[in-house]
Amino acid sequence: MNSCDWLEAHLEWFEPRVWNEFLPARPFAGGPLLELLLLCDQVPGLALTDAALELAGRLTATPEFRAGLYRGDAYFTYHVWLLALMDRLGARRPDLLAAAQALLDAGVRPNQDGIGALELRYVTDLGGLANPHLPSARRLFHRWREGQHLDPFRMTDADCYALTHAVFYGTAFGRTALPTDAALARTTRLMLAAHLADGDFDLGAELFHTTLLMGFANGPARHRLGTAARADGAVAGPLHDPAVAARLTGRKATAYVFGTCYHTTLVTELALAVPVSGETRPAPELPEELVIAFRRGDLGRTATLLSAAARDGLRGPVITAAVHHLRARQQPDGSFGIPADAERTALCRAALDVWR
């Protein structure tokens, strides 16, 4: 069974009523279904599209959905996005899209900035709606980018998700191109390597997708994601624990597996569906290894890599940043690590002496 077969076999769980049987209620009940329709939109001809649209039709016909749209709150964007995807896939709700346009004209402005504003701009453009209160997607992307200090040694998962979504919306999922940005591309590739090394296929898939949208293919990453699915077709997310799944039975077991696997399965399929003209390894291995070692807290390995870089005459922004970050980890007494370790300290001091 492949991943799309697994999604089709679990289609009922995208319905909020079924989701809520065992899984925590979502702030926007249609969130998982929206994500499924995004895959259907990006990958034409999926067998599950018609059934997914039927679920969306039932959801958008409820009074709760209409009331949520008219609230114009932080989830307004997702209501409109679901409607825009339905429209693109041939299941139009012109009454609700017209209501969304009227709300925008009346001044509905969800309390969002940064990624939220860029997301709303993308969604309204996707749905063909006028949005007089926001600048263009290009301007909003530049505004976001100007505020970013891209540090692959310190970026959190939240920072990485924000980066991927900024590129998703800024490129309209590949419909437009972004200007060349070496620092953004380098950081994305380094974060991709770090998350795949840790077995995080959720962020790994989104970061891989992001590199493709910026014009960089990566054969090893594609292979890793292409072989990530379990025998049943699902790709396990970072919250999935096989030991927990093994203790559950019946619908509780199905719910747990779906809740911890569906998003990673979707984003992996979405990334692998992006066409590429060729596959290469775009970044040298040393910067990737440095980032992985430092993020894992392995200062000895970081120091060893920096010493090797100095010996081989290698330079570059990632190496320079690694030196600064390693130096910042030195304790007031000159030692490294808590508790201090003599061998680790000797390796780190030797590396910093070379890069002094």
XYZ file of N, CA and C in Angstrom, residues 93-332:
720
model
N -18.473 26.900 -3.947
C -19.439 27.463 -2.998
C -19.443 28.973 -3.208
N -20.023 29.430 -4.337
C -19.951 30.859 -4.669
C -20.599 31.747 -3.616
N -21.632 31.239 -2.923
C -22.273 32.043 -1.891
C -21.309 32.369 -0.761
N -20.524 31.375 -0.351
C -19.602 31.603 0.751
C -18.377 32.397 0.315
N -17.915 32.198 -0.911
C -16.811 33.027 -1.403
C -17.253 34.481 -1.525
N -18.488 34.689 -1.964
C -19.012 36.057 -2.040
C -19.113 36.668 -0.644
N -19.504 35.850 0.331
C -19.574 36.345 1.715
C -18.179 36.717 2.208
N -17.173 35.903 1.867
C -15.800 36.207 2.262
C -15.338 37.513 1.635
N -15.684 37.727 0.374
C -15.305 38.981 -0.288
C -15.981 40.174 0.372
N -17.248 40.017 0.723
C -17.966 41.107 1.389
C -17.333 41.433 2.735
N -16.892 40.408 3.447
C -16.246 40.635 4.731
C -14.918 41.365 4.554
N -14.143 40.985 3.537
C -12.892 41.690 3.256
C -13.161 43.140 2.886
N -14.171 43.351 2.057
C -14.526 44.720 1.648
C -14.962 45.559 2.843
N -15.588 44.883 3.811
C -16.074 45.600 4.991
C -14.965 45.878 5.995
N -13.788 45.340 5.740
C -12.649 45.648 6.604
C -12.224 44.551 7.534
N -12.700 43.320 7.328
C -12.237 42.217 8.169
C -10.739 42.060 7.984
N -10.027 42.144 9.074
C -8.566 42.015 9.041
C -8.142 41.180 10.233
N -7.989 39.870 10.038
C -7.550 39.029 11.158
C -6.299 39.603 11.808
N -6.228 39.443 13.128
C -5.108 40.012 13.878
C -3.855 39.204 13.601
N -3.271 39.418 12.415
C -2.106 38.665 11.995
C -1.107 39.587 11.325
N 0.152 39.249 11.464
C 1.197 39.928 10.704
C 2.242 38.878 10.359
N 3.308 39.275 9.720
C 4.350 38.324 9.382
C 3.832 37.202 8.506
N 4.028 35.965 8.950
C 3.598 34.798 8.184
C 2.081 34.798 8.018
N 1.358 35.221 9.039
C -0.101 35.246 8.956
C -0.599 36.147 7.847
N 0.008 37.318 7.711
C -0.395 38.239 6.649
C -0.052 37.669 5.276
N 1.124 37.063 5.169
C 1.532 36.455 3.899
C 0.604 35.296 3.538
N 0.205 34.530 4.539
C -0.712 33.416 4.312
C -2.059 33.927 3.804
N -2.590 34.967 4.440
C -3.877 35.519 4.016
C -3.798 36.092 2.609
N -2.686 36.746 2.292
C -2.511 37.279 0.937
C -2.525 36.152 -0.089
N -1.785 35.072 0.211
C -1.748 33.919 -0.696
C -3.136 33.327 -0.879
N -3.864 33.157 0.220
C -5.169 32.502 0.174
C -6.180 33.327 -0.615
N -6.206 34.623 -0.380
C -7.163 35.454 -1.109
C -6.810 35.529 -2.593
N -5.529 35.568 -2.897
C -5.127 35.513 -4.307
C -5.545 34.181 -4.934
N -5.371 33.088 -4.196
C -5.740 31.767 -4.702
C -7.227 31.704 -5.021
N -8.030 32.326 -4.164
C -9.477 32.305 -4.359
C -10.008 33.386 -5.278
N -9.105 34.205 -5.840
C -9.532 35.282 -6.731
C -10.261 36.398 -6.014
N -9.966 36.597 -4.736
C -10.627 37.626 -3.945
C -9.760 38.869 -3.854
N -10.384 40.010 -3.889
C -9.660 41.263 -3.702
C -9.404 41.464 -2.213
N -8.190 41.873 -1.887
C -7.838 42.095 -0.485
C -7.165 43.461 -0.382
N -7.967 44.509 -0.227
C -7.418 45.861 -0.292
C -6.573 46.260 0.900
N -6.563 45.449 1.936
C -5.887 45.854 3.174
C -4.456 45.333 3.287
N -4.030 44.512 2.341
C -2.692 43.947 2.418
C -1.888 44.283 1.167
N -0.600 44.518 1.320
C 0.252 44.692 0.132
C 0.417 43.366 -0.596
N 1.173 43.371 -1.674
C 1.351 42.173 -2.483
C 2.117 41.098 -1.717
N 1.994 39.865 -2.215
C 2.729 38.759 -1.601
C 4.229 39.004 -1.655
N 4.707 39.583 -2.750
C 6.139 39.836 -2.871
C 6.614 40.808 -1.790
N 5.856 41.879 -1.570
C 6.238 42.843 -0.536
C 6.167 42.224 0.854
N 5.135 41.423 1.097
C 5.009 40.791 2.402
C 6.126 39.783 2.642
N 6.546 39.072 1.590
C 7.656 38.134 1.744
C 8.941 38.883 2.070
N 9.202 39.972 1.355
C 10.412 40.753 1.633
C 10.382 41.310 3.059
N 9.204 41.729 3.498
C 9.071 42.254 4.861
C 9.409 41.162 5.875
N 8.920 39.945 5.645
C 9.256 38.828 6.530
C 10.755 38.539 6.491
N 11.306 38.495 5.279
C 12.714 38.117 5.116
C 13.651 39.114 5.792
N 13.303 40.384 5.738
C 14.162 41.398 6.341
C 14.271 41.237 7.847
N 13.307 40.592 8.447
C 13.324 40.412 9.898
C 13.954 39.113 10.356
N 14.515 38.338 9.420
C 15.042 37.019 9.777
C 16.550 37.042 10.007
N 16.947 36.460 11.131
C 18.366 36.205 11.376
C 18.534 34.700 11.265
N 18.943 34.231 10.115
C 18.956 32.802 9.817
C 20.211 32.153 10.406
N 20.029 31.516 11.542
C 21.144 30.882 12.234
C 20.858 29.389 12.353
N 21.436 28.568 11.481
C 21.124 27.135 11.509
C 21.560 26.429 12.784
N 22.430 27.062 13.556
C 22.873 26.441 14.805
C 21.860 26.647 15.928
N 20.968 27.618 15.771
C 20.062 27.970 16.863
C 18.590 27.898 16.482
N 18.275 27.664 15.226
C 16.880 27.711 14.804
C 16.058 26.628 15.487
N 14.875 27.007 15.961
C 13.946 26.065 16.570
C 13.068 25.441 15.494
N 12.295 24.429 15.889
C 11.350 23.845 14.940
C 10.349 24.890 14.471
N 9.907 25.755 15.394
C 8.956 26.795 15.004
C 9.567 27.732 13.964
N 10.845 28.075 14.129
C 11.528 28.908 13.139
C 11.555 28.217 11.772
N 11.804 26.909 11.777
C 11.882 26.156 10.519
C 10.526 26.078 9.839
N 9.481 25.827 10.623
C 8.149 25.794 10.021
C 7.793 27.155 9.433
N 8.155 28.233 10.133
C 7.876 29.574 9.610
C 8.611 29.803 8.297
N 9.866 29.368 8.229
C 10.644 29.519 6.992
C 9.970 28.778 5.840
N 9.587 27.523 6.080
C 8.985 26.749 4.994
C 7.688 27.388 4.518
N 6.876 27.839 5.448
C 5.584 28.406 5.053
C 5.747 29.751 4.360
N 6.743 30.515 4.766
C 6.998 31.776 4.063
C 7.323 31.515 2.595
N 8.131 30.491 2.335
C 8.478 30.154 0.951
C 7.274 29.550 0.228
N 6.497 28.709 0.918
C 5.286 28.166 0.289
C 4.387 29.292 -0.211
N 4.110 30.258 0.675
C 3.185 31.331 0.307
C 3.832 32.338 -0.633
N 5.124 32.609 -0.410
C 5.819 33.577 -1.257
C 5.937 33.119 -2.696
N 6.011 31.802 -2.906
C 6.073 31.257 -4.270
C 4.715 30.756 -4.743
N 3.686 30.885 -3.901
C 2.366 30.308 -4.207
C 2.522 28.828 -4.560
N 3.288 28.121 -3.741
C 3.569 26.705 -3.933
C 4.116 26.431 -5.335
N 5.061 27.275 -5.731
C 5.774 27.032 -6.977
C 5.213 27.735 -8.194
N 4.153 28.504 -8.024
C 3.576 29.184 -9.194
C 4.371 30.429 -9.581
N 5.100 30.996 -8.627
C 5.961 32.141 -8.916
C 7.345 31.873 -8.327
N 8.335 32.601 -8.800
C 9.709 32.402 -8.330
C 10.111 33.513 -7.369
N 11.017 33.177 -6.466
C 11.586 34.170 -5.558
C 12.940 34.618 -6.089
N 13.365 35.831 -5.733
C 14.724 36.253 -6.101
C 15.761 35.340 -5.446
N 16.914 35.231 -6.064
C 17.993 34.422 -5.499
C 18.355 34.921 -4.105
N 18.463 34.007 -3.168
C 18.761 34.362 -1.777
C 19.677 33.270 -1.227
N 20.984 33.486 -1.335
C 21.954 32.446 -0.981
C 21.851 32.050 0.487
N 21.656 33.024 1.376
C 21.603 32.715 2.806
C 20.372 31.885 3.142
N 19.234 32.238 2.563
C 18.008 31.485 2.815
C 18.128 30.063 2.272
N 18.673 29.935 1.069
C 18.836 28.607 0.476
C 19.803 27.760 1.298
N 20.902 28.353 1.729
C 21.894 27.606 2.513
C 21.291 27.134 3.827
N 20.590 28.016 4.502
C 19.999 27.655 5.793
C 18.963 26.554 5.619
N 18.155 26.649 4.585
C 17.130 25.628 4.353
C 17.764 24.271 4.104
N 18.821 24.226 3.310
C 19.478 22.955 3.029
C 20.123 22.375 4.293
N 20.704 23.240 5.116
C 21.322 22.766 6.349
C 20.272 22.236 7.328
N 19.138 22.924 7.423
C 18.070 22.450 8.298
C 17.462 21.152 7.778
N 17.383 21.014 6.462
C 16.918 19.763 5.876
C 17.828 18.616 6.306
N 19.134 18.795 6.165
C 20.079 17.743 6.554
C 19.960 17.412 8.038
N 19.835 18.441 8.876
C 19.765 18.224 10.321
C 18.517 17.446 10.715
N 17.371 17.788 10.141
C 16.126 17.127 10.536
C 16.028 15.715 9.968
N 16.531 15.508 8.767
C 16.535 14.138 8.251
C 17.497 13.266 9.051
N 18.610 13.844 9.489
C 19.555 13.084 10.303
C 18.922 12.637 11.620
N 17.985 13.439 12.130
C 17.297 13.088 13.372
C 16.028 12.282 13.130
N 15.735 11.951 11.877
C 14.554 11.153 11.568
C 13.249 11.901 11.648
N 13.292 13.230 11.562
C 12.075 14.035 11.585
C 11.612 14.225 10.144
N 10.700 13.355 9.705
C 10.245 13.421 8.322
C 9.197 14.510 8.108
N 8.598 14.995 9.182
C 7.593 16.045 9.029
C 8.263 17.353 8.585
N 9.175 17.850 9.411
C 9.909 19.049 9.011
C 10.849 18.740 7.847
N 11.378 17.522 7.813
C 12.252 17.143 6.709
C 11.553 17.272 5.371
N 10.306 16.808 5.290
C 9.560 16.894 4.035
C 9.269 18.346 3.672
N 8.891 19.152 4.663
C 8.586 20.558 4.365
C 9.846 21.306 3.929
N 10.966 21.012 4.553
C 12.219 21.671 4.164
C 12.688 21.202 2.789
N 12.509 19.925 2.490
C 12.847 19.425 1.163
C 11.979 20.106 0.101
N 10.690 20.206 0.376
C 9.767 20.902 -0.525
C 10.225 22.350 -0.740
N 10.659 22.986 0.330
C 11.113 24.373 0.253
C 12.347 24.508 -0.626
N 13.299 23.590 -0.487
C 14.493 23.665 -1.333
C 14.123 23.512 -2.800
N 13.162 22.656 -3.097
C 12.735 22.484 -4.489
C 12.095 23.762 -5.030
N 11.294 24.415 -4.202
C 10.648 25.651 -4.644
C 11.660 26.775 -4.875
N 12.830 26.669 -4.234
C 13.888 27.646 -4.456
C 14.857 27.206 -5.557
N 14.554 26.057 -6.181
C 15.335 25.648 -7.341
C 16.496 24.726 -7.071
N 16.517 24.078 -5.893
C 17.630 23.187 -5.551
C 17.111 21.773 -5.334
N 17.573 20.851 -6.154
C 17.211 19.444 -5.978
C 18.234 18.772 -5.066
N 17.834 17.644 -4.483
C 18.714 16.925 -3.570
C 18.334 15.455 -3.617
N 19.082 14.693 -4.425
C 18.765 13.289 -4.611
C 18.759 12.465 -3.343
N 19.784 12.585 -2.467
C 19.778 11.795 -1.231
C 18.571 12.090 -0.335
N 18.188 13.366 -0.244
C 17.014 13.701 0.574
C 15.752 13.114 -0.038
N 15.624 13.190 -1.363
C 14.449 12.603 -2.020
C 14.384 11.093 -1.755
N 15.528 10.437 -1.837
C 15.538 8.991 -1.593
C 15.135 8.687 -0.154
N 15.659 9.476 0.792
C 15.333 9.234 2.211
C 13.840 9.388 2.444
N 13.243 10.422 1.888
C 11.811 10.624 2.072
C 11.004 9.594 1.291
N 11.506 9.209 0.128
C 10.791 8.239 -0.688
C 10.745 6.858 -0.084
N 11.609 6.590 0.870
C 11.631 5.277 1.540
C 11.206 5.389 3.003
N 10.579 6.514 3.374
C 10.222 6.746 4.773
C 8.919 6.067 5.181
N 8.066 5.718 4.210
C 6.755 5.159 4.537
C 6.877 3.785 5.179
N 5.973 3.512 6.099
C 5.875 2.187 6.690
C 5.242 1.221 5.682
N 5.139 -0.026 6.057
C 4.557 -1.019 5.151
C 3.111 -0.693 4.793
N 2.392 -0.026 5.706
C 0.989 0.298 5.430
C 0.832 1.578 4.609
N 1.955 2.272 4.301
C 1.896 3.479 3.488
C 1.984 4.767 4.273
N 1.768 4.725 5.590
C 1.849 5.936 6.406
C 3.300 6.305 6.665
N 3.541 7.609 6.822
C 4.862 8.094 7.228
C 4.720 8.601 8.661
N 5.453 8.000 9.579
C 5.310 8.331 10.992
C 5.811 9.738 11.282
N 5.016 10.481 12.040
C 5.404 11.827 12.438
C 6.250 11.805 13.694
N 6.783 12.969 14.078
C 7.672 13.023 15.255
C 6.977 12.674 16.565
N 5.654 12.764 16.634
C 4.930 12.423 17.858
C 4.490 10.957 17.897
N 4.740 10.233 16.826
C 4.298 8.839 16.786
C 5.241 7.956 17.607
N 4.659 7.176 18.503
C 5.422 6.258 19.347
C 4.880 4.851 19.116
N 5.652 3.975 18.447
C 5.165 2.615 18.187
C 4.765 1.868 19.451
N 5.425 2.165 20.566
C 5.088 1.483 21.820
C 3.686 1.863 22.277
N 3.322 3.124 22.119
C 1.965 3.559 22.472
C 0.958 2.905 21.539
N 1.254 2.923 20.239
C 0.348 2.328 19.260
C 0.107 0.849 19.556
N 1.153 0.141 20.011
C 1.039 -1.295 20.274
C 0.124 -1.591 21.450
N -0.059 -0.637 22.358
C -0.911 -0.858 23.533
C -2.380 -0.589 23.244
N -2.684 -0.023 22.081
C -4.053 0.351 21.756
C -4.681 -0.665 20.814
N -5.999 -0.710 20.840
C -6.728 -1.622 19.960
C -7.908 -0.895 19.337
N -8.460 -1.494 18.283
C -9.677 -0.989 17.670
C -9.541 0.420 17.135
N -10.610 1.184 17.280
C -10.635 2.542 16.718
C -9.693 3.485 17.455
N -9.414 3.189 18.720
C -8.441 4.023 19.425
C -7.065 3.886 18.785
N -6.711 2.680 18.407
C -5.420 2.465 17.751
C -5.392 3.156 16.393
N -6.474 3.038 15.646
C -6.548 3.683 14.327
C -6.456 5.191 14.475
N -7.167 5.730 15.472
C -7.151 7.176 15.692
C -5.752 7.657 16.044
N -5.067 6.904 16.912
C -3.714 7.316 17.317
C -2.774 7.326 16.121
N -2.799 6.269 15.328
C -1.916 6.207 14.168
C -2.256 7.330 13.190
N -3.531 7.552 12.950
C -3.908 8.617 12.018
C -3.460 9.983 12.541
N -3.740 10.262 13.800
C -3.418 11.568 14.362
C -1.933 11.867 14.379
N -1.095 10.829 14.494
C 0.352 11.046 14.570
C 1.071 10.808 13.246
N 0.311 10.418 12.211
C 0.950 10.113 10.924
C 0.379 10.884 9.740
N -0.869 11.354 9.838
C -1.513 11.875 8.631
C -0.780 13.090 8.073
N -0.342 14.035 8.940
C 0.275 15.259 8.437
C 1.610 14.949 7.776
N 2.410 14.118 8.401
C 3.709 13.779 7.828
C 3.537 13.024 6.512
N 2.533 12.170 6.447
C 2.241 11.466 5.191
C 1.859 12.454 4.099
N 1.010 13.415 4.434
C 0.584 14.422 3.453
C 1.747 15.261 2.952
N 2.542 15.806 3.873
C 3.608 16.715 3.436
C 4.705 15.973 2.690
N 4.900 14.690 3.020
C 5.874 13.901 2.274
C 5.398 13.679 0.845
N 4.126 13.317 0.684
C 3.571 13.143 -0.661
C 3.619 14.447 -1.442
N 3.317 15.546 -0.778
C 3.312 16.854 -1.432
C 4.707 17.207 -1.933
N 5.724 16.955 -1.118
C 7.094 17.272 -1.512
C 7.573 16.379 -2.646
N 7.286 15.085 -2.550
C 7.761 14.153 -3.568
C 7.071 14.360 -4.912
N 5.927 15.041 -4.899
C 5.197 15.281 -6.149
C 5.755 16.450 -6.946
N 6.632 17.264 -6.328
C 7.194 18.420 -7.037
C 8.139 17.912 -8.128
N 7.907 18.301 -9.391
C 8.788 17.822 -10.467
C 10.151 18.509 -10.419
N 11.193 17.761 -10.730
C 12.551 18.307 -10.799
C 13.197 17.826 -12.083
N 14.128 18.619 -12.593
C 14.793 18.264 -13.840
C 16.024 17.396 -13.615
N 16.551 17.413 -12.418
C 17.742 16.617 -12.116
C 17.949 16.555 -10.626
N 18.721 15.613 -10.177
C 18.965 15.449 -8.745
C 20.459 15.571 -8.464
N 20.800 16.463 -7.549
C 22.188 16.642 -7.159
C 22.261 16.789 -5.654
N 23.475 16.749 -5.144
C 23.676 17.094 -3.728
C 24.209 18.514 -3.718
N 23.386 19.514 -3.322
C 23.732 20.905 -3.543
C 24.720 21.502 -2.554
N 24.896 20.885 -1.401
C 25.737 21.511 -0.381
C 26.874 20.580 0.002
N 28.060 21.108 0.284
C 29.152 20.242 0.744
C 28.799 19.601 2.084
N 29.441 18.484 2.377
C 29.050 17.729 3.562
C 29.483 18.393 4.859
N 30.623 19.089 4.860
C 31.138 19.636 6.115
C 30.151 20.574 6.811
N 29.577 21.581 6.129
C 28.613 22.443 6.835
C 27.449 21.659 7.429
N 26.949 20.651 6.708
C 25.859 19.842 7.241
C 26.297 19.129 8.513
N 27.479 18.528 8.478
C 27.965 17.788 9.639
C 28.197 18.704 10.834
N 28.682 19.925 10.564
C 28.892 20.878 11.653
C 27.572 21.241 12.332
N 26.573 21.532 11.528
C 25.270 21.906 12.086
C 24.675 20.746 12.874
N 24.736 19.548 12.314
C 24.182 18.375 13.002
C 24.896 18.141 14.327
N 26.221 18.198 14.320
C 26.991 17.951 15.545
C 26.675 18.989 16.614
N 26.654 20.264 16.248
C 26.425 21.305 17.237
C 25.006 21.234 17.795
N 24.009 21.020 16.911
C 22.623 20.960 17.373
C 22.386 19.769 18.289
N 23.190 18.730 18.129
C 23.072 17.574 19.019
C 23.853 17.764 20.317
N 24.543 18.887 20.447
C 25.317 19.150 21.653
C 26.642 18.429 21.697
N 27.102 17.929 20.552
C 28.363 17.189 20.504
C 29.494 18.169 20.200
N 29.988 18.813 21.256
C 31.015 19.843 21.071
C 32.344 19.242 20.623
N 32.637 18.031 21.065
C 33.881 17.387 20.643
C 33.885 17.142 19.144
N 32.782 16.638 18.625
C 32.672 16.409 17.186
C 32.734 17.731 16.433
N 32.078 18.761 16.950
C 32.129 20.081 16.320
C 33.569 20.572 16.235
N 34.298 20.434 17.339
C 35.696 20.883 17.369
C 36.547 20.085 16.396
N 36.330 18.794 16.321
C 37.105 17.949 15.403
C 36.869 18.363 13.954
N 35.619 18.652 13.615
C 35.292 19.089 12.257
C 35.920 20.444 11.945
N 35.925 21.349 12.916
C 36.527 22.669 12.697
C 38.037 22.556 12.528
N 38.672 21.693 13.289
C 40.112 21.500 13.128
C 40.426 20.935 11.750
N 39.594 19.998 11.280
C 39.798 19.420 9.957
C 39.592 20.472 8.872
N 38.615 21.349 9.067
C 38.371 22.411 8.090
C 39.565 23.342 7.997
N 40.146 23.678 9.140
C 41.332 24.549 9.137
C 42.500 23.864 8.444
N 42.687 22.587 8.723
C 43.782 21.840 8.112
C 43.653 21.784 6.586
N 42.381 21.673 6.119
C 42.144 21.566 4.676
C 41.972 22.919 3.997
N 42.106 23.996 4.777
C 41.999 25.330 4.206
C 40.596 25.720 3.801
N 39.576 25.156 4.454
C 38.186 25.456 4.112
C 37.714 26.705 4.846
N 36.875 27.468 4.176
C 36.310 28.676 4.762
C 34.825 28.746 4.380
N 34.124 29.687 4.964
C 32.738 29.882 4.594
C 31.923 30.367 5.770
N 30.732 30.909 5.516
C 29.918 31.481 6.603
C 29.484 30.461 7.644
N 29.243 29.226 7.244
C 28.815 28.220 8.221
C 29.967 27.866 9.152
N 31.155 27.745 8.602
C 32.324 27.438 9.427
C 32.602 28.582 10.398
N 32.526 29.797 9.909
C 32.740 30.963 10.776
C 31.722 31.007 11.904
N 30.461 30.741 11.569
C 29.415 30.747 12.598
C 29.647 29.635 13.609
N 30.105 28.476 13.137
C 30.373 27.368 14.058
C 31.466 27.727 15.048
N 32.499 28.423 14.592
C 33.575 28.865 15.486
C 33.015 29.789 16.552
N 32.189 30.761 16.161
C 31.609 31.704 17.131
C 30.733 30.969 18.149
N 29.929 30.033 17.670
C 29.034 29.315 18.573
C 29.814 28.409 19.519
N 30.868 27.775 19.019
C 31.679 26.928 19.896
C 32.361 27.778 20.965
N 32.886 28.927 20.573
C 33.549 29.807 21.537
C 32.571 30.254 22.623
N 31.319 30.470 22.244
C 30.315 30.918 23.213
C 29.958 29.833 24.222
N 30.305 28.584 23.930
C 29.996 27.488 24.848
C 31.092 27.250 25.880
N 32.162 28.048 25.833
C 33.248 27.873 26.795
C 32.838 28.415 28.163
N 33.095 27.642 29.207
C 32.760 28.044 30.571
C 33.766 29.091 31.068
N 33.417 29.843 32.119
C 34.329 30.870 32.640
C 35.703 30.328 33.024
